[in-house]
């Protein structure tokens, strides 16, 4: 009997351990493995509240277990009438005051962090100067995300490139229903409301990486497929990416003939909704760096078959309820392949999601991005910036 | 005991609260009015949030003229007073006078309702200010229309009570019904005072 | 007219009796049947949801159908299962606990039930009319405005109808408690279940009108071209969120307070001790209700209200933990020094304490506004509110049902099966929902039709689905128990649990007039007082006399049926407006019929009461 019990216990302990280990999730998605300033702050708060609350739970459980075992009816005592206590002022005061104190301990950092996370003022760098802010206009649409870099003349969809170690500010609005922008491992979420209720937040990644973003507010049938990525690259790489992206006009002629045919078909059938290069057109996702995307439509493996199916069926079954099903085009199989060939040439930059994962660190203070500021900077500093420093990520 | 309920004449001082049923009605109705208060508070909140969302439609300054609304206010406030007289006569066990004052209340209520309908028609025809014109128009018609619907319901209620009891006279069974209907009428009146202030006065001034 | 008489009566007359009844005990049974039916329906929907989420990238059901299931699961469980089941308990027990022969408004009470019933049926007709609502039980605009088909119309109007019923039930209980208490039953002698039901009714009264308005606005926008939530026309979608949560948060307390009341009855009974800190329990109940109205925006931390509003609502929300904590400790100290019998209702109560504590703990964590940016709309929230609603409300409902079953039906559910039910359900519940805390933190948002492979979410979703099957198995055991018990029909005494409150001083099931003579209440826990200080019988406060009873009426049924028919006309419009005309005519006609008739009820005569022998209070 005893051996059996201990075996059960061992199995139990092992499975609990396994659960705990798997209980932290994947670093690119889990709020329990913070990789950014916001997520780290929130993690502190979560730990604090968990500790306080576990203490309360323990106290309750100790009393509970004691009471249930100690005062359970014993044989022969069925008729025992216990003393009918009315209450106790001392005890009742005790369990009113102690929780109040515990809650105050939690309330203070809560208020502090609530304000800290809503702080949209520029960061102050080591020299005590205010950093230039990178603002990105985020638009949520059923079921994809659109990003316009303010003042940088860059438009992307589905993937948002940010430099590490620096806050990037988001100004968010929805074109249709309410969405919610959530990158668990980098920052908490914020709702993306339609007209009139624009929201602002910052995201900051402390490590390079490809982080998954999710839509967290029910927005229709494909709510669960409205994923996006945050590509956090080192500042130097980001600067390069910006330069590369700024160069794209959408009129670059691809090398191969098929791709050229594809480009023509693309302008006839797709361009009305999908822009290549910076453009205010956001009827459909911007495709400037399409070939570099980590996933197709945010969630599907980036394969030719998937891409073919998407164009052929307009994603009808892949993302139920998506708006592309209303697109009027009608393409032959061959034409679709030509378009695919063209789309696969849309790779303007060497900085891709892979750059975020390989961990080559290139430093920069990003001053090149803000021309006015650049004039004031002296030559030396600029040279330093151009130097490429390879650093291993931890 | 049951027969006593339907006997008219010689009623106690507060006939509306003389029986348990009456007391229940009296109390229950006060609570109902509490719920109605939340209902109108929610509508007022919505209206306040949308009162400047006129899009391309007319704004409150362009629409509202205080003359008509003032007249409506006077009429409705007076009707509240006449219903007080009716209740006064109920407590004095004077059924005929009660019916008379209730009749006057009904006439005033109808006049109010008529003016309100005239007002709406005026907005729709002369200003092209329909229900679907803007968020402001929707909120305006919903709030004021909800009140109007309450007035209409109150009128139907009082009229049916008057008709129903015309031959029966006043007794312990129907006294609480009259009383509760008059409470309802006062409530409608109070809501109108708020509408007059928040919708019309603020609409013209602010 | 008692249940036994009904069994002898033919099916037709029994049916007619229930369609027209105004007896609170029969209305309780109607609520019970309606509530259990919808509970099973909601449970079935939950099972389909969990099967869909058993593995990543599952294609078991379509995205559209998933959204419909998820919406209807929430709506059904809150409005059509939990609330009616609580109303079943309140109707069955509350008048007996205060020594009343009836509720204040028997007619309105029946009307409340039929409105709930027809509203619920109307909502579910949507399944067969082109698809159920698919926008979540919160129906956030503008998704609910853009949603195609008529699903959301059914949602708005169905909930509107059943909401009217709830409002009426609330007013009825408030007045019953204030006006109908027996001599000696002062407010501070009322059993806690009566207290909490009373406070919950007050919450209903002040919370439901906000929902009424919200649903009206939604209806006007969808069906009559209104612009409340249309951003293009200057509308503002956040208004819906405010209205919904001004209702929605008190709703949580409307559900949980009566459950608190149930446990506050069961724990003293089976500990053989009076409730520890009775007055602080009452105070805590009132305080929770009061604070419950000031915290709605904690559902909206991520909406962008700004740090000031978020901080205020965060701190206010945390404050609710204090009175809730008081309650937990009072229950613990009621058992302290007691003589605890582990009957099945008590086992439910004992399970409730830790599960609800976990629910409360995660509630405080959620109240921390900044941290909520991670928790919000993730499975953490799903886990939290299921710990509160299932671990609190549902355990409370079943504990109460088992506890008061003898009082409602005169029979006793099989204890062994009750324990089986409990363990299956309790283990299943924890398996299902405990891991969901982690799923949320690991990055799984709620209302997800699919989760993707290789994101570390597979194992916990599988565990969760397995747990759901345990819960289903437990529920089946309960149903089996109910059927077997009722078929056997073994009668029990008036006081099978050796309990303390007034309702146990009369026979089970009680005669239709409840108390032959109005009882005299001589203290808190009146029956216990009489057991210790008297002869164990409740003393009468009046000599035997005629009893006044209300007449049955078919009007509540017709009135509600009229609205049900009219609702189709409003939804489909066009030539269907005819239906609206017919329906509203039926409703108005029923109201007029009710108003025009002199309905004075009838009297049971003293002589007939004497003939019934010693059915005295005890």
PDB file of C-alpha atoms in Angstrom, chain C residues 63-155:
ATOM      1  CA  UNK C  63     -15.183  29.640 -37.445  1.00  0.00           C
ATOM      2  CA  UNK C  64     -18.669  31.071 -37.861  1.00  0.00           C
ATOM      3  CA  UNK C  65     -20.304  28.227 -35.934  1.00  0.00           C
ATOM      4  CA  UNK C  66     -17.663  28.512 -33.227  1.00  0.00           C
ATOM      5  CA  UNK C  67     -18.462  32.176 -32.718  1.00  0.00           C
ATOM      6  CA  UNK C  68     -22.157  31.351 -32.510  1.00  0.00           C
ATOM      7  CA  UNK C  69     -21.527  28.608 -29.970  1.00  0.00           C
ATOM      8  CA  UNK C  70     -19.265  30.777 -27.875  1.00  0.00           C
ATOM      9  CA  UNK C  71     -21.780  33.631 -27.871  1.00  0.00           C
ATOM     10  CA  UNK C  72     -24.711  31.429 -27.033  1.00  0.00           C
ATOM     11  CA  UNK C  73     -22.785  29.543 -24.355  1.00  0.00           C
ATOM     12  CA  UNK C  74     -22.111  32.753 -22.461  1.00  0.00           C
ATOM     13  CA  UNK C  75     -25.522  34.288 -23.007  1.00  0.00           C
ATOM     14  CA  UNK C  76     -27.357  31.092 -22.153  1.00  0.00           C
ATOM     15  CA  UNK C  77     -25.367  30.322 -19.036  1.00  0.00           C
ATOM     16  CA  UNK C  78     -25.669  33.808 -17.562  1.00  0.00           C
ATOM     17  CA  UNK C  79     -29.187  34.852 -18.512  1.00  0.00           C
ATOM     18  CA  UNK C  80     -30.999  31.593 -19.086  1.00  0.00           C
ATOM     19  CA  UNK C  81     -29.342  29.130 -16.720  1.00  0.00           C
ATOM     20  CA  UNK C  82     -27.668  30.751 -13.718  1.00  0.00           C
ATOM     21  CA  UNK C  83     -30.254  33.471 -13.091  1.00  0.00           C
ATOM     22  CA  UNK C  84     -33.358  31.274 -13.477  1.00  0.00           C
ATOM     23  CA  UNK C  85     -31.837  28.569 -11.284  1.00  0.00           C
ATOM     24  CA  UNK C  86     -31.179  31.174  -8.613  1.00  0.00           C
ATOM     25  CA  UNK C  87     -34.737  32.429  -9.045  1.00  0.00           C
ATOM     26  CA  UNK C  88     -35.872  28.838  -8.592  1.00  0.00           C
ATOM     27  CA  UNK C  89     -34.159  28.756  -5.206  1.00  0.00           C
ATOM     28  CA  UNK C  90     -35.382  32.208  -4.225  1.00  0.00           C
ATOM     29  CA  UNK C  91     -38.970  31.378  -5.148  1.00  0.00           C
ATOM     30  CA  UNK C  92     -38.852  28.051  -3.398  1.00  0.00           C
ATOM     31  CA  UNK C  93     -37.252  29.257  -0.216  1.00  0.00           C
ATOM     32  CA  UNK C  94     -37.375  32.998   0.350  1.00  0.00           C
ATOM     33  CA  UNK C  95     -41.096  33.359   1.247  1.00  0.00           C
ATOM     34  CA  UNK C  96     -40.842  30.342   3.542  1.00  0.00           C
ATOM     35  CA  UNK C  97     -37.770  31.733   5.255  1.00  0.00           C
ATOM     36  CA  UNK C  98     -39.546  34.929   6.236  1.00  0.00           C
ATOM     37  CA  UNK C  99     -42.763  33.189   7.182  1.00  0.00           C
ATOM     38  CA  UNK C 100     -44.844  34.555   4.313  1.00  0.00           C
ATOM     39  CA  UNK C 101     -47.810  32.791   2.735  1.00  0.00           C
ATOM     40  CA  UNK C 102     -46.919  34.184  -0.640  1.00  0.00           C
ATOM     41  CA  UNK C 103     -44.830  36.717  -2.463  1.00  0.00           C
ATOM     42  CA  UNK C 104     -45.929  40.337  -2.729  1.00  0.00           C
ATOM     43  CA  UNK C 105     -46.961  40.083  -6.374  1.00  0.00           C
ATOM     44  CA  UNK C 106     -47.899  36.515  -7.284  1.00  0.00           C
ATOM     45  CA  UNK C 107     -49.187  37.565 -10.708  1.00  0.00           C
ATOM     46  CA  UNK C 108     -46.044  39.531 -11.523  1.00  0.00           C
ATOM     47  CA  UNK C 109     -43.993  36.600 -10.288  1.00  0.00           C
ATOM     48  CA  UNK C 110     -45.620  34.312 -12.845  1.00  0.00           C
ATOM     49  CA  UNK C 111     -45.250  36.982 -15.495  1.00  0.00           C
ATOM     50  CA  UNK C 112     -41.531  37.222 -14.710  1.00  0.00           C
ATOM     51  CA  UNK C 113     -41.095  33.532 -15.338  1.00  0.00           C
ATOM     52  CA  UNK C 114     -42.986  33.473 -18.619  1.00  0.00           C
ATOM     53  CA  UNK C 115     -41.141  36.495 -19.936  1.00  0.00           C
ATOM     54  CA  UNK C 116     -37.818  34.825 -19.126  1.00  0.00           C
ATOM     55  CA  UNK C 117     -39.007  31.610 -20.747  1.00  0.00           C
ATOM     56  CA  UNK C 118     -40.266  33.152 -23.969  1.00  0.00           C
ATOM     57  CA  UNK C 119     -37.252  35.439 -24.197  1.00  0.00           C
ATOM     58  CA  UNK C 120     -34.970  32.416 -23.886  1.00  0.00           C
ATOM     59  CA  UNK C 121     -36.896  30.449 -26.475  1.00  0.00           C
ATOM     60  CA  UNK C 122     -36.880  33.422 -28.822  1.00  0.00           C
ATOM     61  CA  UNK C 123     -33.116  33.757 -28.495  1.00  0.00           C
ATOM     62  CA  UNK C 124     -32.674  30.090 -29.322  1.00  0.00           C
ATOM     63  CA  UNK C 125     -34.999  30.187 -32.321  1.00  0.00           C
ATOM     64  CA  UNK C 126     -32.099  32.000 -33.993  1.00  0.00           C
ATOM     65  CA  UNK C 127     -30.319  28.635 -34.428  1.00  0.00           C
ATOM     66  CA  UNK C 128     -33.023  27.633 -36.894  1.00  0.00           C
ATOM     67  CA  UNK C 129     -33.436  31.038 -38.502  1.00  0.00           C
ATOM     68  CA  UNK C 130     -30.145  31.552 -40.274  1.00  0.00           C
ATOM     69  CA  UNK C 131     -27.687  31.439 -37.404  1.00  0.00           C
ATOM     70  CA  UNK C 132     -27.327  32.392 -33.772  1.00  0.00           C
ATOM     71  CA  UNK C 133     -25.700  35.640 -32.637  1.00  0.00           C
ATOM     72  CA  UNK C 134     -21.955  35.484 -33.289  1.00  0.00           C
ATOM     73  CA  UNK C 135     -20.497  38.498 -31.527  1.00  0.00           C
ATOM     74  CA  UNK C 136     -19.790  37.248 -28.002  1.00  0.00           C
ATOM     75  CA  UNK C 137     -22.158  37.591 -25.066  1.00  0.00           C
ATOM     76  CA  UNK C 138     -20.881  41.138 -24.630  1.00  0.00           C
ATOM     77  CA  UNK C 139     -21.954  42.009 -28.219  1.00  0.00           C
ATOM     78  CA  UNK C 140     -19.489  44.873 -28.563  1.00  0.00           C
ATOM     79  CA  UNK C 141     -20.433  47.442 -31.164  1.00  0.00           C
ATOM     80  CA  UNK C 142     -19.705  47.930 -34.010  1.00  0.00           C
ATOM     81  CA  UNK C 143     -19.145  44.206 -34.570  1.00  0.00           C
ATOM     82  CA  UNK C 144     -22.703  43.661 -33.371  1.00  0.00           C
ATOM     83  CA  UNK C 145     -23.921  46.322 -35.793  1.00  0.00           C
ATOM     84  CA  UNK C 146     -22.054  44.857 -38.759  1.00  0.00           C
ATOM     85  CA  UNK C 147     -22.932  41.239 -37.988  1.00  0.00           C
ATOM     86  CA  UNK C 148     -24.909  39.841 -40.885  1.00  0.00           C
ATOM     87  CA  UNK C 149     -28.134  37.870 -40.683  1.00  0.00           C
ATOM     88  CA  UNK C 150     -30.562  38.197 -37.812  1.00  0.00           C
ATOM     89  CA  UNK C 151     -28.567  36.531 -35.026  1.00  0.00           C
ATOM     90  CA  UNK C 152     -27.852  39.739 -33.134  1.00  0.00           C
ATOM     91  CA  UNK C 153     -31.461  40.893 -33.569  1.00  0.00           C
ATOM     92  CA  UNK C 154     -32.535  37.727 -31.799  1.00  0.00           C
ATOM     93  CA  UNK C 155     -29.967  38.456 -29.120  1.00  0.00           C
TER      94      UNK C 155
END
